[in-house]
Short mmCIF file of C-alpha atoms and ligand atoms in Angstrom, two decimals:
data_model
loop_
_atom_site.label_atom_id
_atom_site.label_comp_id
_atom_site.label_asym_id
_atom_site.label_seq_id
_atom_site.Cartn_x
_atom_site.Cartn_y
_atom_site.Cartn_z
CA MET A 2 -10.25 4.28 17.34
CA GLY A 3 -10.83 7.97 17.82
CA PRO A 4 -9.16 10.23 20.36
CA GLY A 5 -10.30 9.57 23.88
CA ALA A 6 -11.42 6.03 23.09
CA PRO A 7 -10.80 3.59 25.90
CA SER A 8 -7.58 1.67 25.56
CA ALA A 9 -7.35 -2.08 25.11
CA GLY A 10 -8.52 -4.28 27.87
CA THR A 11 -11.07 -2.11 29.59
CA SER A 12 -14.08 -2.54 27.35
CA THR A 13 -15.66 -5.46 25.56
CA ILE A 14 -16.26 -4.92 21.87
CA ALA A 15 -18.24 -6.67 19.16
CA ALA A 16 -18.57 -6.30 15.42
CA LEU A 17 -19.83 -8.03 12.35
CA ALA A 18 -16.64 -9.38 10.76
CA THR A 19 -18.27 -10.36 7.47
CA THR A 20 -19.80 -8.07 4.83
CA PRO A 21 -23.06 -6.45 5.97
CA GLY A 22 -26.14 -7.57 4.08
CA ARG A 23 -27.66 -10.94 3.30
CA SER A 24 -25.25 -13.87 3.20
CA ALA A 25 -25.11 -17.59 3.91
CA VAL A 26 -23.10 -17.13 7.06
CA ALA A 27 -22.30 -14.00 9.08
CA VAL A 28 -19.60 -13.89 11.74
CA ILE A 29 -19.81 -11.66 14.80
CA ARG A 30 -16.66 -11.31 16.88
CA VAL A 31 -16.57 -10.37 20.52
CA SER A 32 -13.39 -9.46 22.44
CA GLY A 33 -12.73 -8.26 25.97
CA PRO A 34 -12.95 -9.15 29.63
CA GLY A 35 -16.75 -9.23 29.40
CA ALA A 36 -16.90 -11.73 26.52
CA ARG A 37 -18.13 -14.51 28.81
CA THR A 38 -20.89 -12.28 30.23
CA ALA A 39 -21.83 -11.26 26.70
CA LEU A 40 -22.37 -14.92 25.76
CA ALA A 41 -24.45 -15.38 28.92
CA ALA A 42 -26.69 -12.56 27.72
CA LEU A 43 -27.36 -14.69 24.62
CA GLY A 44 -28.22 -17.62 26.88
CA ILE A 45 -25.05 -19.63 26.21
CA LYS A 46 -21.85 -20.61 27.96
CA PRO A 47 -18.42 -20.88 26.34
CA GLY A 48 -17.63 -24.37 25.05
CA ARG A 49 -14.19 -25.96 25.08
CA PRO A 50 -11.44 -23.61 23.87
CA ARG A 51 -11.26 -23.34 20.07
CA GLN A 52 -13.97 -25.93 19.46
CA ALA A 53 -17.06 -25.20 17.45
CA VAL A 54 -20.34 -25.98 19.19
CA LEU A 55 -23.89 -25.56 17.90
CA ARG A 56 -26.00 -23.42 20.25
CA THR A 57 -29.34 -21.64 20.28
CA LEU A 58 -28.86 -17.92 20.85
CA ARG A 59 -31.67 -16.21 22.75
CA GLY A 60 -32.92 -12.66 23.12
CA ALA A 61 -33.79 -10.84 26.35
CA ASP A 62 -37.19 -12.53 26.58
CA GLY A 63 -35.72 -15.98 26.05
CA GLU A 64 -36.99 -16.20 22.51
CA ALA A 65 -34.68 -18.03 20.08
CA LEU A 66 -32.81 -15.73 17.66
CA ASP A 67 -30.69 -18.24 15.78
CA ARG A 68 -28.97 -21.60 15.94
CA ALA A 69 -25.32 -20.71 15.54
CA LEU A 70 -21.83 -22.16 15.66
CA VAL A 71 -20.01 -20.70 18.63
CA LEU A 72 -16.24 -20.63 19.10
CA TRP A 73 -14.49 -19.66 22.31
CA PHE A 74 -10.88 -18.41 22.42
CA PRO A 75 -9.87 -17.76 26.03
CA ALA A 76 -7.13 -15.22 26.79
CA PRO A 77 -4.25 -15.09 26.06
CA HIS A 78 -4.42 -17.50 23.10
CA SER A 79 -6.69 -15.43 20.88
CA TYR A 80 -6.30 -12.90 18.08
CA THR A 81 -6.48 -9.95 20.47
CA GLY A 82 -4.94 -11.71 23.46
CA GLN A 83 -8.23 -11.22 25.32
CA ASP A 84 -11.18 -13.54 25.84
CA CYS A 85 -12.76 -13.78 22.40
CA ALA A 86 -15.84 -15.41 20.95
CA GLU A 87 -16.94 -15.93 17.38
CA LEU A 88 -20.60 -16.43 16.53
CA HIS A 89 -21.23 -17.94 13.11
CA LEU A 90 -24.81 -16.94 12.42
CA HIS A 91 -27.19 -17.41 9.56
CA GLY A 92 -26.50 -14.29 7.53
CA GLY A 93 -29.92 -12.65 7.52
CA ARG A 94 -30.27 -8.98 8.37
CA PHE A 95 -32.70 -9.62 11.22
CA VAL A 96 -30.52 -12.25 12.88
CA ILE A 97 -27.37 -10.12 12.69
CA GLN A 98 -29.10 -7.03 14.05
CA ALA A 99 -30.91 -8.91 16.82
CA VAL A 100 -27.69 -10.50 18.08
CA LEU A 101 -25.78 -7.18 17.94
CA ASP A 102 -28.65 -5.45 19.76
CA ARG A 103 -28.63 -8.09 22.48
CA LEU A 104 -24.86 -7.71 22.90
CA THR A 105 -25.03 -3.93 23.19
CA GLN A 106 -27.88 -4.21 25.73
CA ALA A 107 -25.51 -6.40 27.73
CA GLY A 108 -22.92 -3.61 27.84
CA VAL A 109 -20.81 -4.57 24.86
CA ARG A 110 -19.64 -1.68 22.68
CA LEU A 111 -19.61 -1.81 18.86
CA ALA A 112 -16.00 -1.89 17.66
CA GLU A 113 -14.31 0.90 15.73
CA PRO A 114 -12.57 0.06 12.42
CA GLY A 115 -9.42 -1.96 13.06
CA GLU A 116 -10.03 -2.15 16.80
CA PHE A 117 -9.55 -5.94 17.05
CA THR A 118 -6.20 -5.70 15.27
CA ARG A 119 -5.24 -2.70 17.38
CA ARG A 120 -5.82 -4.79 20.48
CA ALA A 121 -3.71 -7.57 18.95
CA PHE A 122 -0.95 -5.00 18.38
CA GLU A 123 -1.24 -3.66 21.92
CA ALA A 124 -1.09 -7.19 23.29
CA GLY A 125 2.16 -7.74 21.36
CA LYS A 126 0.62 -10.37 19.07
CA LEU A 127 1.71 -8.44 15.98
CA ASP A 128 3.98 -5.50 15.28
CA LEU A 129 2.71 -2.47 13.39
CA ALA A 130 4.08 -3.57 10.01
CA GLN A 131 2.32 -6.91 10.44
CA ALA A 132 -0.90 -5.19 11.47
CA GLU A 133 -0.71 -3.09 8.29
CA ALA A 134 -0.19 -6.29 6.33
CA ILE A 135 -3.48 -7.63 7.65
CA GLY A 136 -5.23 -4.54 6.31
CA ASP A 137 -3.43 -5.00 2.99
CA LEU A 138 -4.43 -8.66 2.77
CA VAL A 139 -8.08 -7.79 3.36
CA ASP A 140 -7.83 -5.14 0.61
CA ALA A 141 -5.84 -7.32 -1.82
CA GLU A 142 -7.46 -7.80 -5.22
CA THR A 143 -4.57 -9.28 -7.14
CA LYS A 144 -2.09 -12.09 -6.62
CA ALA A 145 0.89 -9.76 -6.26
CA GLN A 146 -0.90 -7.64 -3.64
CA ALA A 147 -1.84 -10.70 -1.63
CA ARG A 148 1.63 -12.22 -1.91
CA GLN A 149 3.28 -9.03 -0.70
CA ALA A 150 0.83 -8.62 2.19
CA LEU A 151 1.33 -12.20 3.30
CA ALA A 152 5.12 -11.87 3.23
CA GLN A 153 4.87 -8.69 5.30
CA LEU A 154 2.59 -10.50 7.74
CA ASP A 155 5.20 -13.26 7.96
CA GLY A 156 7.64 -10.62 9.16
CA GLU A 157 9.70 -9.90 6.00
CA LEU A 158 9.64 -6.16 6.60
CA SER A 159 10.06 -6.39 10.36
CA GLY A 160 12.93 -8.86 9.93
CA ARG A 161 14.97 -6.61 7.65
CA GLN A 162 14.38 -3.69 9.95
CA ARG A 163 15.56 -5.78 12.93
CA GLU A 164 18.80 -6.78 11.14
CA TRP A 165 19.60 -3.14 10.46
CA ARG A 166 18.96 -2.25 14.04
CA GLU A 167 21.28 -5.01 15.22
CA GLY A 168 23.94 -3.55 12.92
CA LEU A 169 23.36 -0.13 14.47
CA VAL A 170 23.65 -1.49 18.00
CA GLU A 171 27.04 -2.96 17.10
CA ILE A 172 28.21 0.31 15.59
CA ARG A 173 27.10 2.18 18.68
CA ALA A 174 28.98 -0.20 20.91
CA ARG A 175 32.10 0.40 18.85
CA LEU A 176 31.69 4.18 19.06
CA GLU A 177 31.06 4.07 22.78
CA ALA A 178 34.17 1.98 23.25
CA LEU A 179 36.11 4.82 21.64
CA VAL A 180 34.65 7.21 24.22
CA ASP A 181 35.24 4.91 27.17
CA PHE A 182 38.71 3.74 26.22
CA PRO A 183 40.30 6.67 24.42
CA ASP A 184 43.74 5.13 24.92
CA GLU A 185 42.96 2.43 22.38
CA ASP A 186 44.09 3.02 18.86
CA ILE A 187 41.49 5.59 17.88
CA ASP A 188 42.25 5.58 14.17
CA VAL A 189 41.77 1.85 13.83
CA GLY A 190 38.53 2.01 15.81
CA VAL A 191 37.17 4.89 13.75
CA ASP A 192 38.03 3.17 10.51
CA LEU A 193 36.24 0.01 11.56
CA ALA A 194 33.13 1.94 12.57
CA ARG A 195 33.22 4.01 9.41
CA GLY A 196 33.30 0.94 7.17
CA ARG A 197 30.22 -0.55 8.82
CA MET A 198 28.37 2.76 8.85
CA GLU A 199 29.04 3.47 5.21
CA SER A 200 27.75 0.14 4.02
CA LEU A 201 24.67 0.41 6.21
CA ALA A 202 23.99 3.95 4.95
CA VAL A 203 24.14 2.66 1.38
CA GLU A 204 21.72 -0.15 2.24
CA LEU A 205 19.29 2.24 3.89
CA ALA A 206 19.42 4.62 0.94
CA ALA A 207 18.61 1.74 -1.41
CA ALA A 208 15.80 0.65 0.90
CA VAL A 209 14.17 4.09 0.66
CA GLY A 210 14.22 3.66 -3.12
CA GLU A 211 12.27 0.40 -2.84
CA LEU A 212 9.14 2.32 -1.86
CA GLY A 213 8.31 2.73 -5.55
CA ARG A 214 8.05 -1.01 -6.09
CA GLY A 215 6.41 -1.78 -2.75
CA ARG A 216 3.79 0.88 -3.22
CA ALA A 217 3.17 0.08 -6.88
CA ILE A 218 2.33 -3.50 -5.92
CA ARG A 219 0.18 -2.46 -2.97
CA GLU A 220 -1.72 0.47 -4.47
CA GLY A 221 -1.32 -0.22 -8.18
CA TRP A 222 1.27 0.61 -10.80
CA ARG A 223 0.42 4.12 -12.01
CA VAL A 224 0.25 4.37 -15.80
CA ALA A 225 -0.40 7.81 -17.33
CA ILE A 226 -1.69 8.15 -20.90
CA ILE A 227 -0.44 11.49 -22.19
CA GLY A 228 -0.13 13.34 -25.47
CA ALA A 229 -1.58 16.07 -27.65
CA PRO A 230 -5.35 16.49 -28.04
CA ASN A 231 -6.93 13.99 -30.45
CA ALA A 232 -3.89 11.70 -30.41
CA GLY A 233 -6.02 8.69 -29.43
CA LYS A 234 -5.45 8.59 -25.65
CA SER A 235 -9.05 7.81 -24.76
CA THR A 236 -9.19 5.21 -27.52
CA LEU A 237 -6.16 3.55 -25.90
CA LEU A 238 -7.70 3.70 -22.41
CA ASN A 239 -10.89 2.06 -23.67
CA ALA A 240 -8.93 -0.67 -25.44
CA LEU A 241 -6.87 -1.47 -22.32
CA ALA A 242 -9.89 -1.28 -20.01
CA ALA A 243 -11.95 -3.38 -22.45
CA ARG A 244 -14.89 -1.02 -22.00
CA SER A 245 -15.94 2.43 -23.07
CA ALA A 246 -14.69 4.25 -19.97
CA ALA A 247 -13.88 7.55 -21.70
CA ILE A 248 -15.67 9.55 -24.39
CA VAL A 249 -13.99 9.40 -27.80
CA THR A 250 -14.79 12.03 -30.44
CA GLU A 251 -12.94 13.63 -33.33
CA ILE A 252 -13.08 16.97 -31.49
CA PRO A 253 -9.69 17.88 -29.96
CA GLY A 254 -10.07 18.63 -26.26
CA THR A 255 -12.76 16.02 -25.54
CA THR A 256 -11.28 14.74 -22.28
CA ARG A 257 -10.84 17.21 -19.43
CA ASP A 258 -10.95 15.26 -16.20
CA VAL A 259 -8.42 12.61 -15.26
CA ILE A 260 -10.19 9.28 -15.79
CA GLU A 261 -8.68 6.52 -13.65
CA VAL A 262 -9.39 2.88 -14.44
CA PRO A 263 -7.83 0.00 -12.49
CA ILE A 264 -6.90 -3.06 -14.55
CA GLU A 265 -5.08 -6.29 -13.81
CA LEU A 266 -1.86 -7.15 -15.60
CA ASP A 267 -1.00 -10.77 -14.99
CA GLY A 268 -1.51 -10.63 -11.24
CA TYR A 269 -0.41 -7.02 -10.83
CA ARG A 270 -2.79 -4.17 -10.27
CA ALA A 271 -2.30 -1.18 -12.56
CA LEU A 272 -4.06 2.15 -12.36
CA LEU A 273 -4.51 3.63 -15.85
CA ALA A 274 -5.25 7.31 -16.23
CA ASP A 275 -6.52 9.00 -19.37
CA MET A 276 -6.41 12.78 -19.31
CA ALA A 277 -6.76 16.05 -21.15
CA GLY A 278 -4.64 16.51 -24.26
CA LEU A 279 -1.71 18.78 -23.48
CA ARG A 280 -1.91 22.17 -25.16
CA ASP A 281 -2.00 25.88 -24.37
CA THR A 282 -5.56 27.09 -24.22
CA ASP A 283 -7.66 30.04 -23.09
CA ASP A 284 -10.51 27.81 -21.96
CA PRO A 285 -10.30 27.83 -18.14
CA VAL A 286 -11.87 24.37 -17.85
CA GLU A 287 -9.44 22.80 -20.27
CA ARG A 288 -6.54 24.66 -18.67
CA GLU A 289 -7.40 23.09 -15.32
CA GLY A 290 -7.60 19.70 -17.06
CA VAL A 291 -4.13 20.19 -18.56
CA ALA A 292 -2.69 21.17 -15.15
CA ARG A 293 -4.18 18.06 -13.54
CA ALA A 294 -2.92 15.90 -16.37
CA ARG A 295 0.62 17.19 -15.99
CA ALA A 296 0.59 16.63 -12.22
CA TRP A 297 -0.73 13.06 -12.54
CA ALA A 298 1.75 12.22 -15.30
CA ALA A 299 4.70 13.60 -13.36
CA ASP A 300 3.81 11.41 -10.39
CA ALA A 301 3.13 8.24 -12.41
CA ASP A 302 5.34 5.15 -12.49
CA VAL A 303 5.29 5.05 -16.29
CA ARG A 304 3.93 7.18 -19.11
CA LEU A 305 2.38 6.08 -22.41
CA TRP A 306 2.94 8.95 -24.79
CA VAL A 307 0.39 8.78 -27.62
CA VAL A 308 1.33 10.55 -30.86
CA ASP A 309 -0.97 10.95 -33.86
CA GLY A 310 1.40 9.95 -36.63
CA SER A 311 -0.81 11.60 -39.23
CA ALA A 312 -0.87 14.99 -37.53
CA ALA A 313 1.03 17.80 -39.17
CA ASP A 314 2.04 19.57 -35.98
CA GLY A 315 1.52 19.77 -32.25
CA TRP A 316 2.55 16.12 -31.77
CA GLU A 317 5.46 17.02 -29.47
CA ALA A 318 3.11 17.98 -26.60
CA GLY A 319 4.00 16.01 -23.50
CA SER A 320 7.47 14.91 -24.59
CA ASP A 321 8.94 17.05 -21.80
CA LEU A 322 7.30 14.74 -19.26
CA LEU A 323 8.96 11.58 -20.56
CA ARG A 324 11.41 9.63 -18.45
CA PRO A 325 13.59 6.62 -19.18
CA GLY A 326 11.51 3.47 -19.55
CA ASP A 327 8.43 5.26 -20.92
CA LEU A 328 6.66 4.15 -24.08
CA CYS A 329 5.92 6.13 -27.21
CA VAL A 330 2.74 4.93 -28.92
CA LEU A 331 2.92 6.11 -32.52
CA ASN A 332 -0.73 5.93 -33.55
CA LYS A 333 -2.99 6.11 -36.63
CA LEU A 334 -0.74 4.14 -38.93
CA ASP A 335 -3.81 3.55 -41.09
CA ARG A 336 -3.75 7.22 -42.10
CA PRO A 337 -1.42 9.12 -44.43
CA VAL A 338 1.87 9.86 -42.80
CA GLY A 339 2.10 13.32 -41.30
CA ALA A 340 4.65 14.05 -38.68
CA ALA A 341 5.03 10.33 -38.00
CA ALA A 342 8.27 10.07 -39.89
CA GLU A 343 9.72 12.96 -37.95
CA ALA A 344 8.44 11.63 -34.64
CA ALA A 345 9.78 8.15 -35.31
CA ALA A 346 13.21 9.57 -36.02
CA VAL A 347 13.21 11.47 -32.74
CA PHE A 348 12.28 8.39 -30.75
CA ALA A 349 14.67 6.14 -32.57
CA SER A 350 17.39 8.48 -31.36
CA ARG A 351 16.34 8.11 -27.73
CA SER A 352 17.60 4.80 -26.48
CA ASP A 353 15.87 5.20 -23.12
CA LEU A 354 12.39 5.16 -24.71
CA ARG A 355 10.58 2.34 -26.45
CA THR A 356 8.31 2.88 -29.42
CA VAL A 357 5.44 0.85 -30.85
CA HIS A 358 3.70 1.65 -34.14
CA VAL A 359 -0.03 0.97 -33.96
CA THR A 360 -3.55 1.69 -35.12
CA LEU A 361 -5.44 2.06 -31.85
CA CYS A 362 -8.90 2.15 -33.40
CA GLU A 363 -8.17 -1.34 -34.76
CA ASP A 364 -6.20 -3.76 -32.54
CA GLY A 365 -3.25 -1.54 -31.60
CA GLY A 366 -4.28 -1.65 -27.94
CA GLU A 367 -3.15 -5.28 -27.76
CA THR A 368 0.42 -4.35 -28.70
CA VAL A 369 0.44 -1.76 -25.92
CA ARG A 370 -1.05 -4.24 -23.44
CA GLU A 371 1.73 -6.76 -24.22
CA TRP A 372 4.34 -4.08 -23.68
CA LEU A 373 2.71 -3.09 -20.37
CA LEU A 374 2.69 -6.70 -19.20
CA ARG A 375 6.40 -7.06 -19.85
CA ALA A 376 7.21 -3.70 -18.29
CA ALA A 377 5.16 -4.46 -15.18
CA ARG A 378 6.97 -7.76 -14.69
CA ASN A 379 10.38 -6.20 -15.25
CA THR A 380 9.68 -3.38 -12.83
CA LEU A 381 7.76 -5.15 -10.10
CA GLU A 382 8.95 -8.74 -10.07
CA SER A 383 11.76 -9.46 -7.65
CA VAL A 384 12.66 -12.15 -5.18
CA ASP A 385 13.50 -9.53 -2.57
CA PHE A 386 10.74 -8.16 -0.40
CA PRO A 387 10.63 -4.36 -0.76
CA ALA A 388 11.86 -2.58 2.35
CA ALA A 389 8.94 -0.16 2.19
CA THR A 390 5.37 -0.68 1.09
CA ARG A 391 4.00 2.61 2.45
CA ILE A 392 5.24 6.18 2.64
CA ARG A 393 5.32 5.77 6.42
CA HIS A 394 8.04 3.10 6.10
CA ALA A 395 10.07 5.11 3.60
CA ARG A 396 10.00 8.15 5.89
CA ALA A 397 11.34 6.13 8.79
CA LEU A 398 14.05 4.64 6.57
CA ALA A 399 15.00 8.07 5.23
CA ASP A 400 15.23 9.47 8.77
CA ALA A 401 17.48 6.56 9.75
CA ARG A 402 19.66 7.09 6.68
CA ASP A 403 19.98 10.82 7.42
CA ALA A 404 20.88 10.22 11.07
CA LEU A 405 23.51 7.70 10.04
CA ASN A 406 24.98 10.10 7.51
CA ARG A 407 25.13 12.80 10.19
CA ALA A 408 26.96 10.36 12.43
CA LEU A 409 29.41 9.62 9.63
CA GLY A 410 30.14 13.32 9.36
CA MET A 411 31.21 13.65 12.98
CA LEU A 412 33.22 10.52 13.63
CA GLU A 413 35.99 12.53 15.22
CA GLU A 414 33.54 13.08 18.08
CA PRO A 415 32.38 9.52 18.77
CA GLU A 416 30.08 10.57 21.56
CA LEU A 417 27.98 12.76 19.27
CA ALA A 418 28.16 10.20 16.48
CA ALA A 419 26.86 7.51 18.84
CA GLU A 420 23.86 9.68 19.66
CA ASP A 421 22.94 9.98 15.98
CA VAL A 422 23.33 6.24 15.55
CA ARG A 423 20.87 5.85 18.42
CA LEU A 424 18.45 8.18 16.60
CA ALA A 425 18.82 6.10 13.44
CA SER A 426 17.84 3.05 15.41
CA ARG A 427 14.88 4.85 16.91
CA ALA A 428 13.67 5.94 13.48
CA LEU A 429 13.74 2.32 12.30
CA SER A 430 11.74 1.15 15.28
CA ARG A 431 8.86 3.36 14.13
CA ILE A 432 8.30 0.84 11.31
CA THR A 433 7.28 -1.89 13.72
CA GLY A 434 5.61 0.59 16.06
CA GLU A 435 7.91 0.03 19.03
CA VAL A 436 8.37 3.77 19.03
CA GLY A 437 5.45 5.72 17.74
CA ALA A 438 2.91 8.41 18.20
CA GLU A 439 -0.72 7.77 19.02
CA ASP A 440 -1.89 9.65 15.92
CA VAL A 441 0.13 7.31 13.69
CA LEU A 442 -1.62 4.34 15.27
CA ASP A 443 -5.00 6.04 14.89
CA LYS A 444 -4.29 6.62 11.22
CA VAL A 445 -3.11 3.08 10.52
CA PHE A 446 -5.99 1.34 12.25
CA SER A 447 -8.77 3.67 11.13
CA SER A 448 -8.13 2.61 7.52
CA PHE A 449 -9.23 -0.95 8.37
CA CYS A 450 -12.70 -2.34 8.04
CA ILE A 451 -14.95 -2.75 11.01
CA GLY A 452 -14.60 -6.19 12.55
CA LYS A 453 -10.91 -6.54 11.62
N1 LIG B 213 -7.85 6.73 -38.25
C1 LIG B 213 -7.65 6.54 -36.96
N2 LIG B 213 -8.34 7.25 -36.07
C2 LIG B 213 -8.12 7.05 -34.76
C3 LIG B 213 -7.18 6.10 -34.32
N3 LIG B 213 -7.18 6.12 -32.96
C4 LIG B 213 -8.07 7.07 -32.60
N4 LIG B 213 -8.65 7.61 -33.67
C5 LIG B 213 -9.65 8.69 -33.73
O1 LIG B 213 -9.08 9.89 -33.30
C6 LIG B 213 -10.05 10.71 -32.67
C7 LIG B 213 -9.57 11.15 -31.29
O2 LIG B 213 -9.48 10.00 -30.43
P1 LIG B 213 -9.51 10.11 -28.87
O3 LIG B 213 -9.21 8.78 -28.36
O4 LIG B 213 -10.75 10.79 -28.43
O5 LIG B 213 -8.27 11.09 -28.66
P2 LIG B 213 -7.77 11.78 -27.33
O6 LIG B 213 -6.29 11.77 -27.38
O7 LIG B 213 -8.41 11.16 -26.16
O8 LIG B 213 -8.27 13.26 -27.52
P3 LIG B 213 -8.61 14.38 -26.41
O9 LIG B 213 -9.45 13.78 -25.35
O10 LIG B 213 -9.33 15.41 -27.19
O11 LIG B 213 -7.30 14.89 -25.93
C8 LIG B 213 -11.32 9.87 -32.61
O12 LIG B 213 -12.14 10.24 -33.68
C9 LIG B 213 -10.80 8.45 -32.80
O13 LIG B 213 -11.76 7.60 -33.37
C10 LIG B 213 -6.47 5.33 -35.29
O14 LIG B 213 -5.65 4.46 -34.98
N5 LIG B 213 -6.74 5.61 -36.58
MG1 LIG B 214 -9.61 11.90 -24.71
#
């Protein structure tokens, strides 16, 4: 909903909730105080609440437009909390357009993206984290994405946030008692408060760190393929993607752009990126490619460092980007050994890296895929729901952690400390949208599809 759009309740909105185009069935949703009037414009009356009835929908001239299943959800027991109707039409373009036209003639406005869910949020049917989860569930392409979205919709994220806030309320009460009853044994009181605050600060700091996992599941685990020119990076991408996504030639410097390919790893979504070989060059195009490659690789969740084992020199390129848990792919084992022996020795000495020896132009890609599968499971699988699945959540958690740490630093002045504890609580309530700015809501809901 854009700036200046009417707030929930005043207008009646409609949208096609299913994919536009030709389909067996198309669903149009209507929500708002004028939903009943909108149905009347189609020549029908609401049936019994939540019961499907077959009705003939008619245009302005009384001509039949479709025979459709009609569902009526009277307020407040509907998705948005308002009077709602669902029209299950035959999914032809003419039928859909004719019914939408009739509704707009009758004063119904076409909905903005996410407007139904925004109304649900404003009616208190869902909190903001749950509303986001609905968007995530609609976007989910893999099992892990769907599982995470569903857990968030069930209130996993909101629940953890609520527990922390309850802890903060208790701490505040303790601090305020110190202000109100300064005769009590201050030292004992401060020590008690400090203990609780320290453990909560540790929990919040850990929660911020969970963004990596939550986001990797939601958006995809980012896998960068790096190395010197000609090492076999594009060959590896094509093997993992099972298609010829990138150009492979024997000319060093073939790839310039970052080529992103999403793949599925046993229910997890991964985003592979092949990129320019890392080297110093005077070619401005290639230089830009190298800069982009470095930036992508630095931001990735894991790096696959491809080394041409038969190369005499230059194989070290990219090793400065490696982090613990990354994989070294020692390639071209079918060729005479060049620097491979040297490279292998270097990696063998680094216990934080793993190494596989392969021939990528044969079936070496499979070895890498198996390693990726294991690594994805080890990194992403956990029984605990991540405390953050979006940057927005992590920011709120970090603000809460910082406020709590500030409070810890001024415990000798309980009044000031209590104020920072209150701010920590307020930061957390941004996650569920109890406290929030209009532009945050606009941003969250505008990323939805129309009709959701
Ligand atoms: N003999 C042999 N050749 C390979 C192997 N893997 C890749 N190649 C060849 O090495 C050359 C370079 O492969 P690419 O995959 O284009 O290398 P790259 O790392 O993407 O290179 P740039 O895009 O230039 O940075 C091609 O001719 C490949 O066929 C291998 O395992 N053995
Ligand atoms: Mg390439």
